[in-house]
Coordinates of C-alpha atoms and ligand atoms in Angstrom, one line a residue:
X1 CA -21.7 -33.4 -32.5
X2 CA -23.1 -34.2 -35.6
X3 CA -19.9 -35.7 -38.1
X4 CA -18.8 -34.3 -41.1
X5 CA -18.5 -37.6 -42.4
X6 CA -22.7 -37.9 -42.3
X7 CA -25.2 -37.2 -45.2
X8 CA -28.1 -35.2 -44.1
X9 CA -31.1 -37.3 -43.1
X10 CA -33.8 -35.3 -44.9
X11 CA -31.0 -36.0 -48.6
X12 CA -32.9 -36.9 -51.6
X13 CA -31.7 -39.7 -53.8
X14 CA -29.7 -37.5 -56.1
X15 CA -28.4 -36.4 -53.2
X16 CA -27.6 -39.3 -51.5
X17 CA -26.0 -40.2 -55.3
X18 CA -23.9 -37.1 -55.2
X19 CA -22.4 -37.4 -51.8
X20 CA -21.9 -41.3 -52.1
X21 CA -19.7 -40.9 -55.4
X22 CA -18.0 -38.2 -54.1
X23 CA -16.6 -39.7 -50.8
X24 CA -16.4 -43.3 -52.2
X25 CA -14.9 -42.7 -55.8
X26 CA -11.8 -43.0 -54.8
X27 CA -11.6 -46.1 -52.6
X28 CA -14.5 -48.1 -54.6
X29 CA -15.3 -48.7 -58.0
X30 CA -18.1 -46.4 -59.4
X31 CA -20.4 -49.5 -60.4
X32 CA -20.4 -50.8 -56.9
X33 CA -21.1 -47.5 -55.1
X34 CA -23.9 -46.9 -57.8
X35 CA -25.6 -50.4 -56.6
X36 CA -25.4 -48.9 -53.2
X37 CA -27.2 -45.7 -53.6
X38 CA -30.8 -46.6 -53.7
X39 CA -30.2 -48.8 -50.5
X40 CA -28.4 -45.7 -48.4
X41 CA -31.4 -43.7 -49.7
X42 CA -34.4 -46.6 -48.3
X43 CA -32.3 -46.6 -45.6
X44 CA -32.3 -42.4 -44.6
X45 CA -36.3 -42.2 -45.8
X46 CA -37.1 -45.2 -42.9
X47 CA -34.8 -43.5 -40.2
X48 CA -36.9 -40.4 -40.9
X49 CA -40.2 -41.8 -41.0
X50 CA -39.4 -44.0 -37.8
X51 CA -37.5 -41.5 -36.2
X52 CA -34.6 -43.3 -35.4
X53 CA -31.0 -42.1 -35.2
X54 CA -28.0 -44.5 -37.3
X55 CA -24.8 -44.3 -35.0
X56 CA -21.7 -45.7 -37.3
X57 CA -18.6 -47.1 -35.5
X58 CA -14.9 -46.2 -37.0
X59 CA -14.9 -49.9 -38.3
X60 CA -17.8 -49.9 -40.4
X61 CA -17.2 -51.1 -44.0
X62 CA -17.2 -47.4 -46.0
X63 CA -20.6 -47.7 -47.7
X64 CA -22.2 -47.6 -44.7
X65 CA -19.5 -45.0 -43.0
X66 CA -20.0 -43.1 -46.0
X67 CA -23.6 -42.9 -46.0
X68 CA -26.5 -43.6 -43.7
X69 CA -25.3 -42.6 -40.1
X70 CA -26.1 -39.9 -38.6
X71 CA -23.5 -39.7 -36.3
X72 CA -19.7 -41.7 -36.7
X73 CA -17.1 -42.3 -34.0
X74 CA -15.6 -44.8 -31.5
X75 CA -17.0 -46.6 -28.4
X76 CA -16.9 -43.3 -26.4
X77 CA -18.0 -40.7 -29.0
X78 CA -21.4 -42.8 -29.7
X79 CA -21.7 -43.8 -26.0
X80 CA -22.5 -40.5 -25.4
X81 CA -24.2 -39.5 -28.2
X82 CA -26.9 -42.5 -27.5
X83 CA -27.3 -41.2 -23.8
X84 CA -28.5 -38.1 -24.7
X85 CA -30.7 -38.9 -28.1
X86 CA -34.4 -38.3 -28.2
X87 CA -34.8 -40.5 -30.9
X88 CA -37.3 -43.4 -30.3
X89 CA -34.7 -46.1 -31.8
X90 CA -31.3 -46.2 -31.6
X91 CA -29.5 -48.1 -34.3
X92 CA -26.3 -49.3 -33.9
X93 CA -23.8 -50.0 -36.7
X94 CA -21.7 -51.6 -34.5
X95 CA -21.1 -54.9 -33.0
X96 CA -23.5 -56.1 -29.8
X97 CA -21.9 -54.7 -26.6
X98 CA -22.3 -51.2 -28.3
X99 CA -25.7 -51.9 -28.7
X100 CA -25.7 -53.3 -24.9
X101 CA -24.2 -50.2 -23.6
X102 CA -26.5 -47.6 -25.2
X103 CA -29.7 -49.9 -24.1
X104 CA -28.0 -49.2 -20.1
X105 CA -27.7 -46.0 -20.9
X106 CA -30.9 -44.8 -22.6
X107 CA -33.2 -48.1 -21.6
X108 CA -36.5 -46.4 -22.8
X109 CA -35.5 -46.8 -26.2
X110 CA -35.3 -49.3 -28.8
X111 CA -32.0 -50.5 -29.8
X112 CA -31.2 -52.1 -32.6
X113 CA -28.0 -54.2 -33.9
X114 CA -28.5 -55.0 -37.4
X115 CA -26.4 -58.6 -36.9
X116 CA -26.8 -61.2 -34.2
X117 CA -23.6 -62.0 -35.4
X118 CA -21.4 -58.9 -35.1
X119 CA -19.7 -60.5 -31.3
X120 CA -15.9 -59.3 -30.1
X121 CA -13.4 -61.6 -29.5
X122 CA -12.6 -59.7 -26.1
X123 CA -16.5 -59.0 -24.9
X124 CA -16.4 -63.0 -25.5
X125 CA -13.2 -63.1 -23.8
X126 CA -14.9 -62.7 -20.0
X127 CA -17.5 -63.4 -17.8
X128 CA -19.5 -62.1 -14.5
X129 CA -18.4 -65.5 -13.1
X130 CA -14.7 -64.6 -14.3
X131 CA -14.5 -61.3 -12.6
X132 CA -16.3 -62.4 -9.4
X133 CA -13.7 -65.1 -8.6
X134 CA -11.4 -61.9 -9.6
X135 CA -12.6 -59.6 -6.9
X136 CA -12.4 -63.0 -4.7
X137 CA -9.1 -62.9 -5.1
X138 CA -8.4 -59.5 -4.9
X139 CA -10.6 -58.1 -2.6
X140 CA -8.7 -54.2 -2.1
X141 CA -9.2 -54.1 -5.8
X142 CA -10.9 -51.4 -7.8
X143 CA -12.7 -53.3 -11.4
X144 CA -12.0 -51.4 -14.4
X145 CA -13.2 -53.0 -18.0
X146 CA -12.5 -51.8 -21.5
X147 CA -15.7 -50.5 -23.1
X148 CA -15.7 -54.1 -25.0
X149 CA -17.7 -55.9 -23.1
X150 CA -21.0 -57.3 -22.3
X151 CA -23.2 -55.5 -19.9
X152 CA -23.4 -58.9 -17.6
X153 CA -19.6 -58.4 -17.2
X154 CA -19.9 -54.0 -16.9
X155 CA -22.2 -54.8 -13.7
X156 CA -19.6 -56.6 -12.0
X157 CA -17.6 -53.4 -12.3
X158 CA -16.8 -49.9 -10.3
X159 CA -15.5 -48.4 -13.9
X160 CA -15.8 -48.9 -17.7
X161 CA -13.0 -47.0 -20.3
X162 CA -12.4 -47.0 -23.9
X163 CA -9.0 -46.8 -25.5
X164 CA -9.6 -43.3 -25.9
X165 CA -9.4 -42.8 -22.0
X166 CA -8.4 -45.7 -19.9
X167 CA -5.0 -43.8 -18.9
X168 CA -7.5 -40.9 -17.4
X169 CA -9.0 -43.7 -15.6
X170 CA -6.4 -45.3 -14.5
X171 CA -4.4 -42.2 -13.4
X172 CA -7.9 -40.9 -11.5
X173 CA -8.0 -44.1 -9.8
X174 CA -4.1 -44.3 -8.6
X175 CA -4.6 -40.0 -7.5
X176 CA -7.3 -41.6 -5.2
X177 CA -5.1 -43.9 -3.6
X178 CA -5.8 -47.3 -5.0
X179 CA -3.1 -49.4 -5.6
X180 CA -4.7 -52.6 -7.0
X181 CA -6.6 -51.8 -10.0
X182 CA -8.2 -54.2 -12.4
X183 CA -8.2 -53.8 -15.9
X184 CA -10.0 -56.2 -17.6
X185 CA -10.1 -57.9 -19.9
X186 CA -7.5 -56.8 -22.7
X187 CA -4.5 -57.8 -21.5
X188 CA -2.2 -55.6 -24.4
X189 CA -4.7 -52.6 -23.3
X190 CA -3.8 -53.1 -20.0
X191 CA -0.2 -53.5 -20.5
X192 CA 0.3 -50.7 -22.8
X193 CA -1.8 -48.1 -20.5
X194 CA 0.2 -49.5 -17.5
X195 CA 3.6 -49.1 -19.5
X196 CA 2.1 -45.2 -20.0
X197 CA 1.4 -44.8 -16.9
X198 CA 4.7 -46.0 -15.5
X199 CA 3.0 -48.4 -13.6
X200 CA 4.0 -51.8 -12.9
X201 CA 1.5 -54.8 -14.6
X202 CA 1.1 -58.1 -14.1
X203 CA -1.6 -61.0 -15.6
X204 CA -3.8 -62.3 -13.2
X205 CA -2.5 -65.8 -14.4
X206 CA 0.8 -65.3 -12.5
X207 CA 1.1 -66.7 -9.0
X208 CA 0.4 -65.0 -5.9
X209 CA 4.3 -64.6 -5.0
X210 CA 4.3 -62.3 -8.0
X211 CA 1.7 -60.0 -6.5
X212 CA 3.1 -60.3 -3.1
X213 CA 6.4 -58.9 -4.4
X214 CA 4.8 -55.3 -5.3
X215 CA 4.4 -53.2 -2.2
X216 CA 0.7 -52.8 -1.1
X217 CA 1.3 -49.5 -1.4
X218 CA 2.4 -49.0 -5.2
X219 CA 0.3 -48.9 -7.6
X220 CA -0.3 -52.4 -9.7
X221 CA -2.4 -52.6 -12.6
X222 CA -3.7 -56.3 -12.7
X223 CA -4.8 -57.9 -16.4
X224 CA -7.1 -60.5 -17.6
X225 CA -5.9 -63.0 -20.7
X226 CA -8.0 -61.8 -24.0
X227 CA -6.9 -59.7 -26.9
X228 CA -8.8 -58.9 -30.1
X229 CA -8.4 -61.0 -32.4
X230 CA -7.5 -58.4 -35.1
X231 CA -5.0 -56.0 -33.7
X232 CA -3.0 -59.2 -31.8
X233 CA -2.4 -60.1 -35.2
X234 CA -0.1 -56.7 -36.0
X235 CA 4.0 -57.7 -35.4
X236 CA 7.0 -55.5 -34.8
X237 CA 8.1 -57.0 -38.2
X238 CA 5.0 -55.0 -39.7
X239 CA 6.3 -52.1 -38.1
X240 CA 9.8 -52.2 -40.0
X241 CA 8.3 -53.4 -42.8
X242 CA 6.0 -50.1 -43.3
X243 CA 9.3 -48.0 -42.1
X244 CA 11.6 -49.4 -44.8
X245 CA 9.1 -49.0 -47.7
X246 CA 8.1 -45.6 -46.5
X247 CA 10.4 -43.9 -44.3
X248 CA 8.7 -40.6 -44.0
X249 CA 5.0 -41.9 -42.5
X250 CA 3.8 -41.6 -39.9
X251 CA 2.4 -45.0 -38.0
X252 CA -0.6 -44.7 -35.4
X253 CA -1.2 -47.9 -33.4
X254 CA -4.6 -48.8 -31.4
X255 CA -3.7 -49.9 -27.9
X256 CA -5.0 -52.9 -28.3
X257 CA -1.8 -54.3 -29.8
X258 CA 0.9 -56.3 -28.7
X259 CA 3.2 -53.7 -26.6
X260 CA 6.1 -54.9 -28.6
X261 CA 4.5 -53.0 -31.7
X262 CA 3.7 -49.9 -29.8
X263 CA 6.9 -49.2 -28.7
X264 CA 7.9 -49.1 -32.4
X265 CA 4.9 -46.6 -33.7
X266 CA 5.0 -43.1 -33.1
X267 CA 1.4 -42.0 -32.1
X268 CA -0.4 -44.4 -29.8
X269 CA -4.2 -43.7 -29.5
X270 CA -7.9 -44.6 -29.7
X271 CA -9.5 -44.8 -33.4
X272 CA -10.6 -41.1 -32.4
X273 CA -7.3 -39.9 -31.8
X274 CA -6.3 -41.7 -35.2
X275 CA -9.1 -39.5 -37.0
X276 CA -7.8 -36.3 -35.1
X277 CA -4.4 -36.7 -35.9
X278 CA -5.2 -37.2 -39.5
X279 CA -7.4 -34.0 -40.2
X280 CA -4.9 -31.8 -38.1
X281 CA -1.3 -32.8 -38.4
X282 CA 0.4 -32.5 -41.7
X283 CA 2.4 -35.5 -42.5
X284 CA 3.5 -37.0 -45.9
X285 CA 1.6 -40.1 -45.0
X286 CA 0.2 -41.9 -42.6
X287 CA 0.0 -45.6 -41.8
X288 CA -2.7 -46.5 -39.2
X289 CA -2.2 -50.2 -37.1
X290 CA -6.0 -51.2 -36.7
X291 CA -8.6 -52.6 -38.0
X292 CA -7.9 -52.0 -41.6
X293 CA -11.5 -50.6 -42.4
X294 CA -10.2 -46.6 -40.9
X295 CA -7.8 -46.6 -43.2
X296 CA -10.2 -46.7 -46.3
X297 CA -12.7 -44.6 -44.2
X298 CA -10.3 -41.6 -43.7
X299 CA -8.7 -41.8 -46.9
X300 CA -11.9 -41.2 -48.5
X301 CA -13.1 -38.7 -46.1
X302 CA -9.4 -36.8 -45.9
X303 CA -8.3 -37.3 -49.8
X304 CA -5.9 -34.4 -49.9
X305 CA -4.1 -36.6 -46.9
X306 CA -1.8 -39.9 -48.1
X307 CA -3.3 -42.7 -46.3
X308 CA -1.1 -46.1 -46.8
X309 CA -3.8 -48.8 -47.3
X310 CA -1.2 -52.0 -47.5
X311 CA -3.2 -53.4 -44.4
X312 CA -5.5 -56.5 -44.4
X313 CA -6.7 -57.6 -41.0
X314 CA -10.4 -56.3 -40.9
X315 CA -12.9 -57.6 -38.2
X316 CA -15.6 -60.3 -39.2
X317 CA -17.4 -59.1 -36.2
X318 CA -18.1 -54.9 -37.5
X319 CA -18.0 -56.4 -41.2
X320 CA -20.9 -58.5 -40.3
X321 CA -22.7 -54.7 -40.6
X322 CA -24.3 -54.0 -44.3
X323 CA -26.4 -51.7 -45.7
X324 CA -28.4 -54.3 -46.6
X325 CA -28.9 -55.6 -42.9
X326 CA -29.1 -52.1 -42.0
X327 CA -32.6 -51.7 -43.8
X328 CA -33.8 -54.9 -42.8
X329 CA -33.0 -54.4 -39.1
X330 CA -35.4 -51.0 -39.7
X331 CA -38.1 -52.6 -41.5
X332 CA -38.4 -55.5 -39.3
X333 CA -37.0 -53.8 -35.9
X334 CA -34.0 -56.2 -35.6
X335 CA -32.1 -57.5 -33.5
X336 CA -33.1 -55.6 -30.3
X337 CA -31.0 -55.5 -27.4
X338 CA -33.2 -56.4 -23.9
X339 CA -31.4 -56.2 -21.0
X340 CA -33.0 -56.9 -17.5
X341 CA -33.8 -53.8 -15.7
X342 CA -31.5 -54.7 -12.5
X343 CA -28.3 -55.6 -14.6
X344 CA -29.3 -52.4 -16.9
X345 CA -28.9 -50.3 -12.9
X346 CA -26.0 -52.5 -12.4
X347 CA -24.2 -51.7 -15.6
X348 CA -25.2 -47.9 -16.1
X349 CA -22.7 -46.4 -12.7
X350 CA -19.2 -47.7 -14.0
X351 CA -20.4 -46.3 -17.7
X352 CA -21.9 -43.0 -16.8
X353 CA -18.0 -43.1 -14.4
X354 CA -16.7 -43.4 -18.1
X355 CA -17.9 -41.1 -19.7
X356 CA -17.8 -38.0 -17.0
X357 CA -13.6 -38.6 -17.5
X358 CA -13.7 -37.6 -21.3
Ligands
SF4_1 S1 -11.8 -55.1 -33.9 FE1 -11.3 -56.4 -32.1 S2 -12.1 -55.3 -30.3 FE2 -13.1 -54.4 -32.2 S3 -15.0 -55.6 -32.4 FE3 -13.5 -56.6 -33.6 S4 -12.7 -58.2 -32.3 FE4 -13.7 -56.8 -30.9

C-alpha cells in the first residue's frame, strides 16, 4: 500500500523540487526545504540504482516524511510491508528495533538503520534476562511485548502487538482462556489497553499477595516498569490547557501515555489511527498527544485540515534520522542490522502472531 504521502522513485529533480515545496511550504521555510532537494533527489537515484525500498516511520522529521520513502506508517503498517518486499535492501527510517524486526522477518535482505544511535527508551527498558525471571515467576502466563523492543527480548515471547492492535491481542488471548497475560514492557500501554479491555492490571513490581487476590480464573493483565520517554512526559494539565484555548478540537492521544491523560482525550489510538481520523473525520481542529513530529507531518500532508502544533516533546531517538544519514547509510550500506539465525527463528513466531491479528 504504497502512501500518498511518497514521491515517486523514478521523480526527477524538478520533480522532487516540485513536490518537496509543495508539501513542506507551509510548515518550513522555503530556503531550508530548497537546501534539501538535491539530497532527497541523491537519495531516490541510489534507492533506484541499488534497488532498495526507504520505509519512513510516522515520527520522522518532515523532510524526510516528505520526501524519500517509499512507503510511511507506524510499527505495524511497515512491519508488513518489509515482510513481503522483494527489494534487496530494506532501509529503515526508523529507530533500531524496527530495523531488528524487519531483518526476523525478511532475513535474506539487507537492512539498514541509518543511525546507530536512533535507541527507544522502552526497547532499552527490558531484557531476555528480565522476562525469563518473569515467566519464572509466572509460569501459567502467556508473554505479550509491544512492538518496541529488541528481537533478544521478542524471542522470549509467545506474542508481539503495536499500539495499533494490542487490545485485539489481548482480547484474542482472554477468548482463548488465558487469564495471566504479560504485557511487556510499557507499563501506560498496558494499563490503558487493560483499562479498554475492562480488565483488571497490576505491575509486576507489586507483591505476590496482590496477584493472589485476583481469581485464577479472571483475566489479569500483568505490566513491566518502562514508559517512553516522550509521551510519559504529556499531563492532564496539558489536556485542559489545549481544551480551554480551543474548546472545539479534537485531542487524539497515543497509548503510550499516562492513563490519567487518556481518560481526558477523546480518541485514543495508534499514530495510524491518528492519521485515519485526520483524513476522514471533519473536525474544526485537531490536537494530537504524541510525539510532536505527526503533527507537522499531517498538517503538511492534510492542509485544508487545522492541525494545532503547540506541542514540543519530539524523540531524540527518530530525530537522530536525516536525509543526510539517509544517503550515507546507502552509499556506505550503514548500519546493518545482523541478527543470529536462531534468535532471528526465535523472534519471527510472536511477530508473524502480530501481524495475522491486524
Ligand atoms: S517516541 Fe518513545 S516509543 Fe517511540 S522511539 Fe521514541 S522513545 Fe521509543
Amino acid at each position: 500500500m504504497p502512501a500518498s504521502a511518497t514521491l515517486s522513485r523514478t521523480a526527477t529533480l524538478d520533480e522532487t523540487r516540485r513536490f518537496m515545496h509543495d508539501r513542506l511550504k507551509s510548515i518550513i521555510p522555503e530556503i531550508e526545504i530548497e537546501a534539501k532537494v538535491e539530497l532527497a533527489h541523491a537519495i531516490i537515484e541510489r534507492k533506484r540504482e541499488m534497488n532498495a525500498v526507504i520505509l519512513g516511520h510516522n515520527y520522522m522529521e518532515p523532510a524526510v516524511y516528505h520526501s524519500v520513502p517509499d512507503y510511511v506508517g507506524d510499527s505495524l503498517q511497515l512491519a508488513s510491508i518489509a515482510a513481503e518486499t522483494e527489494a534487496d535492501i530494506i532501509v529503515f527510517c526508523g529507530v533500531w528495533f524496527m530495523g531488528e524486526t524487519a531483518k526476523v522477518l525478511n532475513p535474506t535482505k539487507t537492512v539498514l538503520v541509518p543511525s546507530d544511535k536512533a535507541g527507544c527508551s522502552l526497547a532499552e527498558g527490558i531484557t531476555a534476562q528480565d522476562i525469563q525471571q518473569l515467566k519464572k515467576r509466572f509460569p501459567e502466563a502467556v508473554v505479550v511485548t509491544y512492538v518496541n523492543t529488541y528481537a533478544a527480548a521478542k524471542g522470549e515471547s509467545d506474542y508481539c502487538c503495536t499500539s495499533g492492535n494490542a487490545d485485539k491481542v489481548l482480547q484474542t488471548l482472554i477468548d482463548q482462556g488465558h487469564n495471566r497475560i504479560l504485557f511487556l514492557p510499557d507499563t501506560y500501554l498496558a494499563a490503558n489497553t487493560a483499562n479498554e479491555l475492562q480488565v483488571p492490571y497490576l505491575n509486576a513490581q507489586e507483591e505476590d499477595a496482590a496477584f493472589e487476590a485476583v481469581p485464577a480464573d479472571q483475566p489479569l493483565v500483568i505490566g513491566w516498569n518502562a514508559k517512553c520517554e516522550v509521551h510519559e512526559l504529556f499531563t492532564p494539565e496539558d489536556v485542559d490547557n489545549v481544551r480551554r484555548q480551543y474548546p472545539d478540537a479534537v485531542i487524539l492521544a497515543h497509548p503510550e501515555c499516562p492513563p490519567e491523560v487518556m481518560a481526558k482525550v477523546d480518541v485514543a489510538g495508534s499514530t495510524k489511527k491518528m492519521v485515519d481520523y485526520v483524513r476522514d473525520v471533519d473536525a474544526p481542529r485537531y490536537a494530537l498527544f504524541t510525539e510532536c513530529t505527526m503533527g507537522d507531518n499531517l498538517a503538511a500532508e492534510f492542509p485544508h485540515r487545522n492541525m494545532i502544533r503547540a506541542c514540543t516533546l519530539r524523540c531524540k531517538h527518530m530525530n537522530y534520522i536525516t536525509l543526510e544519514d539517509t544517503l550515507a547509510g546507502l552509499e556506505k550500506l550503514q548500519y546493518q542490522v545482523e541478527l543470529a539465525p536462531d534468535l532471528i527463528e526465535r523472534a519471527r513466531l510472536p511477530i508473524e502472531r502480530m501481524i495475522a491479528i491486524r
